[in-house]
Amino acid sequence: MTSTKKTFENLPDEKRERVLAEATQEFAEHGYHQASINRIVDRLGIAKGSLFKYFGNKQGLFEYLFGHAVAQFKKPLKVIRDANSDTDFFERMEMSLLAGVDFITAHPLVYRIYLKMLFQENFPLRDKFLSEIRQASAKYLRQLVNEAMKSGQIRADIDLEMAIFHLNSVMDHFLQACAVPSLDGGTGLFDADRKTIENKAHALTDFLRHGLGTIS
Amino acid sequence: MTSTKKTFENLPDEKRERVLAEATQEFAEHGYHQASINRIVDRLGIAKGSLFKYFGNKQGLFEYLFGHAVAQFKKPLKVIRDANSDTDFFERMEMSLLAGVDFITAHPLVYRIYLKMLFQENFPLRDKFLSEIRQASAKYLRQLVNEAMKSGQIRADIDLEMAIFHLNSVMDHFLQACAVPSLDGGTGLFDADRKTIENKAHALTDFLRHGLGTIS
Amino acid sequence: MTSTKKTFENLPDEKRERVLAEATQEFAEHGYHQASINRIVDRLGIAKGSLFKYFGNKQGLFEYLFGHAVAQFKKPLKVIRDANSDTDFFERMEMSLLAGVDFITAHPLVYRIYLKMLFQENFPLRDKFLSEIRQASAKYLRQLVNEAMKSGQIRADIDLEMAIFHLNSVMDHFLQACAVPSLDGGTGLFDADRKTIENKAHALTDFLRHGLGTIS
Amino acid sequence: MTSTKKTFENLPDEKRERVLAEATQEFAEHGYHQASINRIVDRLGIAKGSLFKYFGNKQGLFEYLFGHAVAQFKKPLKVIRDANSDTDFFERMEMSLLAGVDFITAHPLVYRIYLKMLFQENFPLRDKFLSEIRQASAKYLRQLVNEAMKSGQIRADIDLEMAIFHLNSVMDHFLQACAVPSLDGGTGLFDADRKTIENKAHALTDFLRHGLGTIS
DNA sequence: GATGAATGAGTATTCATTCAT
DNA sequence: TATGAATGAATACTCATTCAT
């Protein structure tokens, strides 16, 4: 009774990583349904049967692969959240933006998969993964905003939920503009170098500070 | 002259609409590539050849269908934009949000297709349609913000591009939250009644007024 | 009881000719089975039903069209054959070659159809048409060779059937080399101007004279 | 590595040959475009997917099949060409004719495919294969004629290119007459037994000897 | 544990032909 | 007489999955 993934995890590191890399590439390019197991094994040069031994089926492969990516995504959030809480809230927002940029720069393919998943309702495990990600993001933002309100860095008359909704919107769009050519809407974020992106992130944070902050 | 769309446009209204409705449904549910011409004609109870007579091919069908929807989407924007320009800017933003809500309420399937198209790079005609939509939106928002700045309704120190980026982000997320269950992130917008949505739109507009407006 | 082609023959000349021209083009380009009635009517801008009214079905159209062409092909043969019989045999061969060249220059599409038909066993009416053509050719050549032998222009020791076979082979190849690029085998006959072709025809005839003739 | 032909070549001999035989039959009967993969797999009793696994696509199947045949065709040419060069030229022509007859007797279906390809311009790989075949033939004939001229077996006043064109014409027609019923034009070569064909080949060679040879 | 041959329902698209208007 | 909408079987090709070796 060899449980599905056991065989895969016993593989030599190098092979294991090649398999995941190739599969991630395929899902990033084609989404779930258009991704082709045939193409994956052809490029890998391994037998089709092997992949099915490792992961049971297409969905098993995707779940393994994307689950790992989500786990990796959550780590940096925690770091910033746990940083000294009297750091300036808007600086932390800026750090968050850049942490997001770092993630999608390091894992552009994973981010592409995530974006496809957003509105592709029949992506398998979509609900599970999306709610996991959103929960992490919301929990993170809520804590930040909370602390900032307590320490008087955000105007008291601001509605908490609205602020979170707002920040979420802005962060999402910022990252999408960095990653998807047709979505940067003239902001010039796509394909920009790190320095340019840092400047934009700073400008955006400043803008938020004016809108939400207590400084006049 | 058996040229593609002519045949379709000669059809009795009722049939023409059934065809479009069924096809829109299919694309909304499955996106472009997973949409199945077979399923469409089966549900319609017409011959496969007929559909190809009407639209030439799958892409022709999609183009016809989505092109019409985009045209319909642009109309209300123009109306609001051309409204008396000394109407309060934030009121107009609120109207815009609600116009958007009206559109996605009237054409939820089209909006689902649009959302899928956003990150599905190989959606055919994606670039054409997206740029058309974005152009219409940006032109619209830019004019509104411009007028609001001139008439002193928006703080003079606000960066124009940032403001547009911002408003765009917020409007998009608001509409998405209205339309996609897993994206409303606790705002309770999905499946809410019109009244609730109006309240939320009002609250959001108020929030924007505090951030961007000149009133203190 | 409107017999098939009656309707067609009542059409105005111009239209009738356009129909035949367009159909000939299609058959020449694609052979019989790959020829598409759809494409023909689309290019003509007439209703599909009309074509079927005129000719009953695809085969009827082809039969009508190619039958006419064959009739036209036979005419010049007769002229040369009936020319004064004491004309030099080899000169008459040369005239025949050039008459053939004239025909395929005037009706290149018909010749292309004929060539396709040669080895496409399931070309409809193939046997009927081919035997008609071959019979005309053979009858023609046999008479020429016969007269030439009687008048002592061809060596007496030549076998009649062999000579006919021979001349047929050579004439066929010559015309094919004029009409089909990849078959001219370096002779440069394809796309050559009339003058060049006349020279080649003359050279070939001379060659035949040496092989078959009585002059030393 | 699931790369196309590998799978096929690993098949048991018997099956491999059945597949090729059935496919060759189909192409011989219907040409390329009218040949049906469906029919082939139905007759073979194998899954459609299998055939595509073996050859990638229809063209791949055809290329494999016809490419092999062309290779086999070239072999006997070489043997005769390399035979002792002071063998009588006209005897070698006779041997060539019979070698050709042997080939089309052994591979009648391949020869039928070849004939169809001749005038079917959109036969895939037509140019590649035809030029390969023509090159082999021309090279072969040129060498033979050359040697025959040097050793004085052919009259010196004969034009080399004309002679080759001539011999090519005659050989082609001879083989066609052996293989295609409607093309034997009363020579009775089609379906004749080997003995009859040998006699005809001998007669034809004799005829050529009279036309081209130096003996009186 | 790995292989890779086999499967067959699935895909979009084309076609000649019919027939009510 | 002309039209052109409807048909449905045909086409080449892809796919995730199974299983004997």
PDB file of N, CA and C in Angstrom, chain C residues 29-31 33-34 112 115-116 118-122 126 130 134 155 157-158 162-163 165-166 168-170 172-174 176-177 180 182-183 187 200 203-204 207-208 210-212, chain D residues 28-31 33-34 112 115-116 118-121 126 130 134 155 157-158 162-163 165-166 168-170 172-174 176-177 180 182-183 187 200 203-204 207-208 210-212:
ATOM      1  N   GLU C  29      -7.271  23.244 -58.675  1.00  0.00           N
ATOM      2  CA  GLU C  29      -6.425  23.442 -57.506  1.00  0.00           C
ATOM      3  C   GLU C  29      -6.464  22.259 -56.561  1.00  0.00           C
ATOM      4  N   HIS C  30      -7.642  21.653 -56.412  1.00  0.00           N
ATOM      5  CA  HIS C  30      -7.790  20.683 -55.325  1.00  0.00           C
ATOM      6  C   HIS C  30      -8.112  19.268 -55.764  1.00  0.00           C
ATOM      7  N   GLY C  31      -8.227  19.036 -57.067  1.00  0.00           N
ATOM      8  CA  GLY C  31      -8.682  17.719 -57.471  1.00  0.00           C
ATOM      9  C   GLY C  31     -10.170  17.581 -57.197  1.00  0.00           C
ATOM     10  N   HIS C  33     -12.060  15.337 -54.982  1.00  0.00           N
ATOM     11  CA  HIS C  33     -12.621  15.171 -53.640  1.00  0.00           C
ATOM     12  C   HIS C  33     -12.321  16.349 -52.730  1.00  0.00           C
ATOM     13  N   GLN C  34     -11.164  16.953 -52.924  1.00  0.00           N
ATOM     14  CA  GLN C  34     -10.809  18.090 -52.075  1.00  0.00           C
ATOM     15  C   GLN C  34     -11.446  19.392 -52.553  1.00  0.00           C
ATOM     16  N   ARG C 112      -4.482  20.753 -65.841  1.00  0.00           N
ATOM     17  CA  ARG C 112      -4.155  20.346 -64.466  1.00  0.00           C
ATOM     18  C   ARG C 112      -5.174  19.328 -63.956  1.00  0.00           C
ATOM     19  N   LEU C 115      -4.362  15.962 -65.542  1.00  0.00           N
ATOM     20  CA  LEU C 115      -3.205  15.298 -64.948  1.00  0.00           C
ATOM     21  C   LEU C 115      -3.547  14.694 -63.592  1.00  0.00           C
ATOM     22  N   LYS C 116      -4.316  15.411 -62.824  1.00  0.00           N
ATOM     23  CA  LYS C 116      -4.719  14.849 -61.533  1.00  0.00           C
ATOM     24  C   LYS C 116      -5.550  13.589 -61.739  1.00  0.00           C
ATOM     25  N   LEU C 118      -5.378  11.441 -64.012  1.00  0.00           N
ATOM     26  CA  LEU C 118      -4.633  10.299 -64.548  1.00  0.00           C
ATOM     27  C   LEU C 118      -4.475   9.160 -63.548  1.00  0.00           C
ATOM     28  N   PHE C 119      -4.037   9.495 -62.348  1.00  0.00           N
ATOM     29  CA  PHE C 119      -3.731   8.431 -61.395  1.00  0.00           C
ATOM     30  C   PHE C 119      -4.634   8.437 -60.169  1.00  0.00           C
ATOM     31  N   GLN C 120      -5.684   9.224 -60.243  1.00  0.00           N
ATOM     32  CA  GLN C 120      -6.625   9.286 -59.132  1.00  0.00           C
ATOM     33  C   GLN C 120      -7.795   8.394 -59.484  1.00  0.00           C
ATOM     34  N   GLU C 121      -7.656   7.110 -59.144  1.00  0.00           N
ATOM     35  CA  GLU C 121      -8.619   6.145 -59.643  1.00  0.00           C
ATOM     36  C   GLU C 121     -10.060   6.474 -59.277  1.00  0.00           C
ATOM     37  N   ASN C 122     -10.246   7.114 -58.134  1.00  0.00           N
ATOM     38  CA  ASN C 122     -11.632   7.351 -57.732  1.00  0.00           C
ATOM     39  C   ASN C 122     -12.169   8.708 -58.202  1.00  0.00           C
ATOM     40  N   ARG C 126     -13.691   9.045 -64.392  1.00  0.00           N
ATOM     41  CA  ARG C 126     -12.326   8.974 -64.878  1.00  0.00           C
ATOM     42  C   ARG C 126     -12.192   8.052 -66.087  1.00  0.00           C
ATOM     43  N   LEU C 130     -10.934   9.411 -69.603  1.00  0.00           N
ATOM     44  CA  LEU C 130      -9.592   9.033 -70.018  1.00  0.00           C
ATOM     45  C   LEU C 130      -9.623   8.222 -71.302  1.00  0.00           C
ATOM     46  N   ARG C 134      -7.687   9.161 -74.665  1.00  0.00           N
ATOM     47  CA  ARG C 134      -6.655   8.268 -75.190  1.00  0.00           C
ATOM     48  C   ARG C 134      -7.036   7.754 -76.584  1.00  0.00           C
ATOM     49  N   ARG C 155      11.227   4.407 -91.193  1.00  0.00           N
ATOM     50  CA  ARG C 155      11.890   3.169 -91.586  1.00  0.00           C
ATOM     51  C   ARG C 155      10.912   2.007 -91.507  1.00  0.00           C
ATOM     52  N   ASP C 157      11.341  -1.068 -90.906  1.00  0.00           N
ATOM     53  CA  ASP C 157      11.548  -2.115 -89.898  1.00  0.00           C
ATOM     54  C   ASP C 157      10.997  -1.751 -88.522  1.00  0.00           C
ATOM     55  N   ILE C 158      10.417  -0.562 -88.457  1.00  0.00           N
ATOM     56  CA  ILE C 158       9.877  -0.124 -87.160  1.00  0.00           C
ATOM     57  C   ILE C 158       8.538  -0.805 -86.894  1.00  0.00           C
ATOM     58  N   MET C 162       4.948  -0.159 -81.274  1.00  0.00           N
ATOM     59  CA  MET C 162       6.065   0.395 -80.509  1.00  0.00           C
ATOM     60  C   MET C 162       6.267   1.875 -80.810  1.00  0.00           C
ATOM     61  N   ALA C 163       6.160   2.196 -82.082  1.00  0.00           N
ATOM     62  CA  ALA C 163       6.366   3.590 -82.475  1.00  0.00           C
ATOM     63  C   ALA C 163       5.302   4.491 -81.851  1.00  0.00           C
ATOM     64  N   PHE C 165       3.509   3.876 -79.154  1.00  0.00           N
ATOM     65  CA  PHE C 165       3.786   3.922 -77.716  1.00  0.00           C
ATOM     66  C   PHE C 165       4.861   4.954 -77.425  1.00  0.00           C
ATOM     67  N   HIS C 166       5.885   4.867 -78.208  1.00  0.00           N
ATOM     68  CA  HIS C 166       7.035   5.747 -78.097  1.00  0.00           C
ATOM     69  C   HIS C 166       6.663   7.217 -78.257  1.00  0.00           C
ATOM     70  N   ASN C 168       3.781   8.594 -78.135  1.00  0.00           N
ATOM     71  CA  ASN C 168       2.872   8.985 -77.066  1.00  0.00           C
ATOM     72  C   ASN C 168       3.636   9.342 -75.798  1.00  0.00           C
ATOM     73  N   SER C 169       4.567   8.485 -75.443  1.00  0.00           N
ATOM     74  CA  SER C 169       5.375   8.735 -74.255  1.00  0.00           C
ATOM     75  C   SER C 169       6.041  10.086 -74.337  1.00  0.00           C
ATOM     76  N   VAL C 170       6.676  10.296 -75.466  1.00  0.00           N
ATOM     77  CA  VAL C 170       7.464  11.510 -75.618  1.00  0.00           C
ATOM     78  C   VAL C 170       6.578  12.751 -75.612  1.00  0.00           C
ATOM     79  N   ASP C 172       3.577  13.123 -74.275  1.00  0.00           N
ATOM     80  CA  ASP C 172       3.058  13.330 -72.920  1.00  0.00           C
ATOM     81  C   ASP C 172       4.084  14.012 -72.033  1.00  0.00           C
ATOM     82  N   HIS C 173       5.280  13.464 -72.040  1.00  0.00           N
ATOM     83  CA  HIS C 173       6.316  14.027 -71.178  1.00  0.00           C
ATOM     84  C   HIS C 173       6.641  15.454 -71.548  1.00  0.00           C
ATOM     85  N   PHE C 174       6.622  15.720 -72.833  1.00  0.00           N
ATOM     86  CA  PHE C 174       6.933  17.073 -73.272  1.00  0.00           C
ATOM     87  C   PHE C 174       5.901  18.054 -72.730  1.00  0.00           C
ATOM     88  N   GLN C 176       3.875  17.619 -70.188  1.00  0.00           N
ATOM     89  CA  GLN C 176       3.951  17.688 -68.730  1.00  0.00           C
ATOM     90  C   GLN C 176       5.097  18.580 -68.292  1.00  0.00           C
ATOM     91  N   ALA C 177       6.223  18.460 -68.994  1.00  0.00           N
ATOM     92  CA  ALA C 177       7.374  19.284 -68.642  1.00  0.00           C
ATOM     93  C   ALA C 177       7.072  20.758 -68.862  1.00  0.00           C
ATOM     94  N   VAL C 180       4.171  21.377 -65.637  1.00  0.00           N
ATOM     95  CA  VAL C 180       4.365  21.096 -64.217  1.00  0.00           C
ATOM     96  C   VAL C 180       5.807  21.362 -63.816  1.00  0.00           C
ATOM     97  N   SER C 182       7.804  20.703 -61.268  1.00  0.00           N
ATOM     98  CA  SER C 182       8.711  19.689 -60.758  1.00  0.00           C
ATOM     99  C   SER C 182       8.930  18.542 -61.724  1.00  0.00           C
ATOM    100  N   LEU C 183       8.264  18.587 -62.872  1.00  0.00           N
ATOM    101  CA  LEU C 183       8.421  17.455 -63.795  1.00  0.00           C
ATOM    102  C   LEU C 183       9.284  17.794 -65.002  1.00  0.00           C
ATOM    103  N   THR C 187      14.875  20.379 -67.973  1.00  0.00           N
ATOM    104  CA  THR C 187      14.806  20.759 -69.381  1.00  0.00           C
ATOM    105  C   THR C 187      14.466  22.239 -69.532  1.00  0.00           C
ATOM    106  N   LYS C 200      12.734  23.860 -78.415  1.00  0.00           N
ATOM    107  CA  LYS C 200      12.820  22.532 -77.818  1.00  0.00           C
ATOM    108  C   LYS C 200      12.000  21.528 -78.630  1.00  0.00           C
ATOM    109  N   ALA C 203      13.944  20.629 -81.638  1.00  0.00           N
ATOM    110  CA  ALA C 203      15.068  19.735 -81.326  1.00  0.00           C
ATOM    111  C   ALA C 203      14.563  18.314 -81.095  1.00  0.00           C
ATOM    112  N   LEU C 204      13.470  18.220 -80.336  1.00  0.00           N
ATOM    113  CA  LEU C 204      12.932  16.896 -80.033  1.00  0.00           C
ATOM    114  C   LEU C 204      12.486  16.197 -81.316  1.00  0.00           C
ATOM    115  N   PHE C 207      15.364  14.934 -83.182  1.00  0.00           N
ATOM    116  CA  PHE C 207      15.846  13.738 -82.526  1.00  0.00           C
ATOM    117  C   PHE C 207      15.039  12.517 -82.953  1.00  0.00           C
ATOM    118  N   LEU C 208      13.729  12.698 -82.996  1.00  0.00           N
ATOM    119  CA  LEU C 208      12.865  11.592 -83.412  1.00  0.00           C
ATOM    120  C   LEU C 208      13.154  11.212 -84.860  1.00  0.00           C
ATOM    121  N   HIS C 210      15.920  11.382 -86.411  1.00  0.00           N
ATOM    122  CA  HIS C 210      17.116  10.542 -86.467  1.00  0.00           C
ATOM    123  C   HIS C 210      16.822   9.122 -86.065  1.00  0.00           C
ATOM    124  N   GLY C 211      15.987   8.971 -85.043  1.00  0.00           N
ATOM    125  CA  GLY C 211      15.727   7.631 -84.535  1.00  0.00           C
ATOM    126  C   GLY C 211      14.801   6.832 -85.421  1.00  0.00           C
ATOM    127  N   LEU C 212      13.841   7.499 -85.978  1.00  0.00           N
ATOM    128  CA  LEU C 212      12.811   6.756 -86.685  1.00  0.00           C
ATOM    129  C   LEU C 212      12.838   6.966 -88.195  1.00  0.00           C
TER     130      LEU C 212
ATOM    131  N   ALA D  28      -2.724   4.279 -51.002  1.00  0.00           N
ATOM    132  CA  ALA D  28      -2.723   3.880 -52.411  1.00  0.00           C
ATOM    133  C   ALA D  28      -4.117   4.006 -53.009  1.00  0.00           C
ATOM    134  N   GLU D  29      -5.105   3.676 -52.209  1.00  0.00           N
ATOM    135  CA  GLU D  29      -6.465   3.739 -52.734  1.00  0.00           C
ATOM    136  C   GLU D  29      -7.000   5.163 -52.841  1.00  0.00           C
ATOM    137  N   HIS D  30      -6.640   5.985 -51.856  1.00  0.00           N
ATOM    138  CA  HIS D  30      -7.335   7.273 -51.758  1.00  0.00           C
ATOM    139  C   HIS D  30      -6.453   8.496 -51.912  1.00  0.00           C
ATOM    140  N   GLY D  31      -5.149   8.311 -52.111  1.00  0.00           N
ATOM    141  CA  GLY D  31      -4.288   9.479 -52.097  1.00  0.00           C
ATOM    142  C   GLY D  31      -4.115   9.971 -50.677  1.00  0.00           C
ATOM    143  N   HIS D  33      -5.067  13.147 -49.083  1.00  0.00           N
ATOM    144  CA  HIS D  33      -6.103  13.863 -48.346  1.00  0.00           C
ATOM    145  C   HIS D  33      -7.352  13.018 -48.120  1.00  0.00           C
ATOM    146  N   GLN D  34      -7.674  12.175 -49.073  1.00  0.00           N
ATOM    147  CA  GLN D  34      -8.856  11.337 -48.920  1.00  0.00           C
ATOM    148  C   GLN D  34      -8.588  10.098 -48.086  1.00  0.00           C
ATOM    149  N   ARG D 112       1.501   3.069 -56.806  1.00  0.00           N
ATOM    150  CA  ARG D 112       0.251   3.815 -56.993  1.00  0.00           C
ATOM    151  C   ARG D 112       0.288   5.135 -56.223  1.00  0.00           C
ATOM    152  N   LEU D 115       2.406   7.562 -58.194  1.00  0.00           N
ATOM    153  CA  LEU D 115       1.722   8.117 -59.364  1.00  0.00           C
ATOM    154  C   LEU D 115       0.700   9.184 -58.966  1.00  0.00           C
ATOM    155  N   LYS D 116       0.011   8.925 -57.870  1.00  0.00           N
ATOM    156  CA  LYS D 116      -0.939   9.936 -57.414  1.00  0.00           C
ATOM    157  C   LYS D 116      -0.200  11.223 -57.038  1.00  0.00           C
ATOM    158  N   LEU D 118       2.398  12.452 -58.242  1.00  0.00           N
ATOM    159  CA  LEU D 118       2.969  13.183 -59.372  1.00  0.00           C
ATOM    160  C   LEU D 118       2.232  14.485 -59.665  1.00  0.00           C
ATOM    161  N   PHE D 119       0.924  14.418 -59.724  1.00  0.00           N
ATOM    162  CA  PHE D 119       0.181  15.608 -60.151  1.00  0.00           C
ATOM    163  C   PHE D 119      -0.717  16.180 -59.063  1.00  0.00           C
ATOM    164  N   GLN D 120      -0.546  15.704 -57.867  1.00  0.00           N
ATOM    165  CA  GLN D 120      -1.326  16.223 -56.740  1.00  0.00           C
ATOM    166  C   GLN D 120      -0.450  17.225 -56.008  1.00  0.00           C
ATOM    167  N   GLU D 121      -0.523  18.475 -56.460  1.00  0.00           N
ATOM    168  CA  GLU D 121       0.466  19.445 -55.969  1.00  0.00           C
ATOM    169  C   GLU D 121       0.475  19.590 -54.462  1.00  0.00           C
ATOM    170  N   ARG D 126       5.589  16.245 -51.186  1.00  0.00           N
ATOM    171  CA  ARG D 126       5.701  15.899 -52.602  1.00  0.00           C
ATOM    172  C   ARG D 126       7.036  16.352 -53.188  1.00  0.00           C
ATOM    173  N   LEU D 130       9.618  13.696 -54.615  1.00  0.00           N
ATOM    174  CA  LEU D 130       9.765  13.647 -56.069  1.00  0.00           C
ATOM    175  C   LEU D 130      11.174  14.020 -56.496  1.00  0.00           C
ATOM    176  N   ARG D 134      13.533  11.694 -58.662  1.00  0.00           N
ATOM    177  CA  ARG D 134      13.989  12.148 -59.991  1.00  0.00           C
ATOM    178  C   ARG D 134      15.509  12.260 -60.029  1.00  0.00           C
ATOM    179  N   ARG D 155      25.158   6.394 -80.897  1.00  0.00           N
ATOM    180  CA  ARG D 155      25.649   7.260 -81.970  1.00  0.00           C
ATOM    181  C   ARG D 155      26.133   8.593 -81.412  1.00  0.00           C
ATOM    182  N   ASP D 157      26.216  11.479 -82.639  1.00  0.00           N
ATOM    183  CA  ASP D 157      25.498  12.718 -82.968  1.00  0.00           C
ATOM    184  C   ASP D 157      24.262  12.951 -82.094  1.00  0.00           C
ATOM    185  N   ILE D 158      24.037  12.020 -81.160  1.00  0.00           N
ATOM    186  CA  ILE D 158      22.873  12.147 -80.292  1.00  0.00           C
ATOM    187  C   ILE D 158      23.125  13.190 -79.201  1.00  0.00           C
ATOM    188  N   MET D 162      18.662  15.226 -74.615  1.00  0.00           N
ATOM    189  CA  MET D 162      17.502  14.709 -75.345  1.00  0.00           C
ATOM    190  C   MET D 162      17.369  13.205 -75.128  1.00  0.00           C
ATOM    191  N   ALA D 163      18.504  12.546 -75.176  1.00  0.00           N
ATOM    192  CA  ALA D 163      18.459  11.100 -75.011  1.00  0.00           C
ATOM    193  C   ALA D 163      17.935  10.716 -73.632  1.00  0.00           C
ATOM    194  N   PHE D 165      16.040  12.574 -71.615  1.00  0.00           N
ATOM    195  CA  PHE D 165      14.619  12.927 -71.582  1.00  0.00           C
ATOM    196  C   PHE D 165      13.798  11.820 -72.236  1.00  0.00           C
ATOM    197  N   HIS D 166      14.281  11.386 -73.366  1.00  0.00           N
ATOM    198  CA  HIS D 166      13.658  10.343 -74.149  1.00  0.00           C
ATOM    199  C   HIS D 166      13.549   9.029 -73.376  1.00  0.00           C
ATOM    200  N   ASN D 168      13.865   8.492 -70.248  1.00  0.00           N
ATOM    201  CA  ASN D 168      13.036   8.673 -69.079  1.00  0.00           C
ATOM    202  C   ASN D 168      11.551   8.572 -69.435  1.00  0.00           C
ATOM    203  N   SER D 169      11.188   9.255 -70.503  1.00  0.00           N
ATOM    204  CA  SER D 169       9.794   9.215 -70.947  1.00  0.00           C
ATOM    205  C   SER D 169       9.360   7.786 -71.186  1.00  0.00           C
ATOM    206  N   VAL D 170      10.171   7.094 -71.913  1.00  0.00           N
ATOM    207  CA  VAL D 170       9.807   5.743 -72.312  1.00  0.00           C
ATOM    208  C   VAL D 170       9.724   4.801 -71.113  1.00  0.00           C
ATOM    209  N   ASP D 172       9.200   5.591 -67.972  1.00  0.00           N
ATOM    210  CA  ASP D 172       8.035   5.932 -67.159  1.00  0.00           C
ATOM    211  C   ASP D 172       6.755   5.349 -67.739  1.00  0.00           C
ATOM    212  N   HIS D 173       6.576   5.570 -69.028  1.00  0.00           N
ATOM    213  CA  HIS D 173       5.347   5.080 -69.648  1.00  0.00           C
ATOM    214  C   HIS D 173       5.251   3.569 -69.619  1.00  0.00           C
ATOM    215  N   PHE D 174       6.379   2.937 -69.773  1.00  0.00           N
ATOM    216  CA  PHE D 174       6.372   1.477 -69.741  1.00  0.00           C
ATOM    217  C   PHE D 174       5.884   0.983 -68.378  1.00  0.00           C
ATOM    218  N   GLN D 176       4.191   2.643 -66.145  1.00  0.00           N
ATOM    219  CA  GLN D 176       2.800   3.024 -65.924  1.00  0.00           C
ATOM    220  C   GLN D 176       1.853   2.068 -66.644  1.00  0.00           C
ATOM    221  N   ALA D 177       2.250   1.702 -67.859  1.00  0.00           N
ATOM    222  CA  ALA D 177       1.406   0.783 -68.620  1.00  0.00           C
ATOM    223  C   ALA D 177       1.310  -0.574 -67.931  1.00  0.00           C
ATOM    224  N   VAL D 180      -1.060   0.528 -64.459  1.00  0.00           N
ATOM    225  CA  VAL D 180      -2.355   1.199 -64.437  1.00  0.00           C
ATOM    226  C   VAL D 180      -3.202   0.762 -65.622  1.00  0.00           C
ATOM    227  N   SER D 182      -5.927   1.746 -67.165  1.00  0.00           N
ATOM    228  CA  SER D 182      -6.392   2.621 -68.238  1.00  0.00           C
ATOM    229  C   SER D 182      -5.257   3.302 -68.982  1.00  0.00           C
ATOM    230  N   LEU D 183      -4.029   3.061 -68.544  1.00  0.00           N
ATOM    231  CA  LEU D 183      -2.923   3.735 -69.218  1.00  0.00           C
ATOM    232  C   LEU D 183      -2.128   2.836 -70.149  1.00  0.00           C
ATOM    233  N   THR D 187      -1.496  -1.768 -75.107  1.00  0.00           N
ATOM    234  CA  THR D 187      -0.255  -2.543 -75.178  1.00  0.00           C
ATOM    235  C   THR D 187      -0.394  -3.877 -74.479  1.00  0.00           C
ATOM    236  N   LYS D 200       7.925  -7.734 -74.057  1.00  0.00           N
ATOM    237  CA  LYS D 200       7.679  -6.337 -74.421  1.00  0.00           C
ATOM    238  C   LYS D 200       8.899  -5.495 -74.115  1.00  0.00           C
ATOM    239  N   ALA D 203      11.412  -6.073 -76.742  1.00  0.00           N
ATOM    240  CA  ALA D 203      11.035  -5.417 -77.992  1.00  0.00           C
ATOM    241  C   ALA D 203      11.308  -3.926 -77.909  1.00  0.00           C
ATOM    242  N   LEU D 204      10.929  -3.352 -76.788  1.00  0.00           N
ATOM    243  CA  LEU D 204      11.131  -1.913 -76.627  1.00  0.00           C
ATOM    244  C   LEU D 204      12.620  -1.571 -76.669  1.00  0.00           C
ATOM    245  N   PHE D 207      13.911  -1.680 -80.059  1.00  0.00           N
ATOM    246  CA  PHE D 207      13.464  -0.485 -80.749  1.00  0.00           C
ATOM    247  C   PHE D 207      14.391   0.697 -80.451  1.00  0.00           C
ATOM    248  N   LEU D 208      14.734   0.809 -79.177  1.00  0.00           N
ATOM    249  CA  LEU D 208      15.635   1.895 -78.786  1.00  0.00           C
ATOM    250  C   LEU D 208      16.993   1.713 -79.444  1.00  0.00           C
ATOM    251  N   HIS D 210      17.665   0.417 -82.260  1.00  0.00           N
ATOM    252  CA  HIS D 210      17.616   0.878 -83.650  1.00  0.00           C
ATOM    253  C   HIS D 210      17.681   2.383 -83.729  1.00  0.00           C
ATOM    254  N   GLY D 211      16.974   3.048 -82.812  1.00  0.00           N
ATOM    255  CA  GLY D 211      16.921   4.509 -82.862  1.00  0.00           C
ATOM    256  C   GLY D 211      18.204   5.171 -82.442  1.00  0.00           C
ATOM    257  N   LEU D 212      18.822   4.593 -81.427  1.00  0.00           N
ATOM    258  CA  LEU D 212      19.947   5.293 -80.839  1.00  0.00           C
ATOM    259  C   LEU D 212      21.281   4.630 -81.082  1.00  0.00           C
TER     260      LEU D 212
END
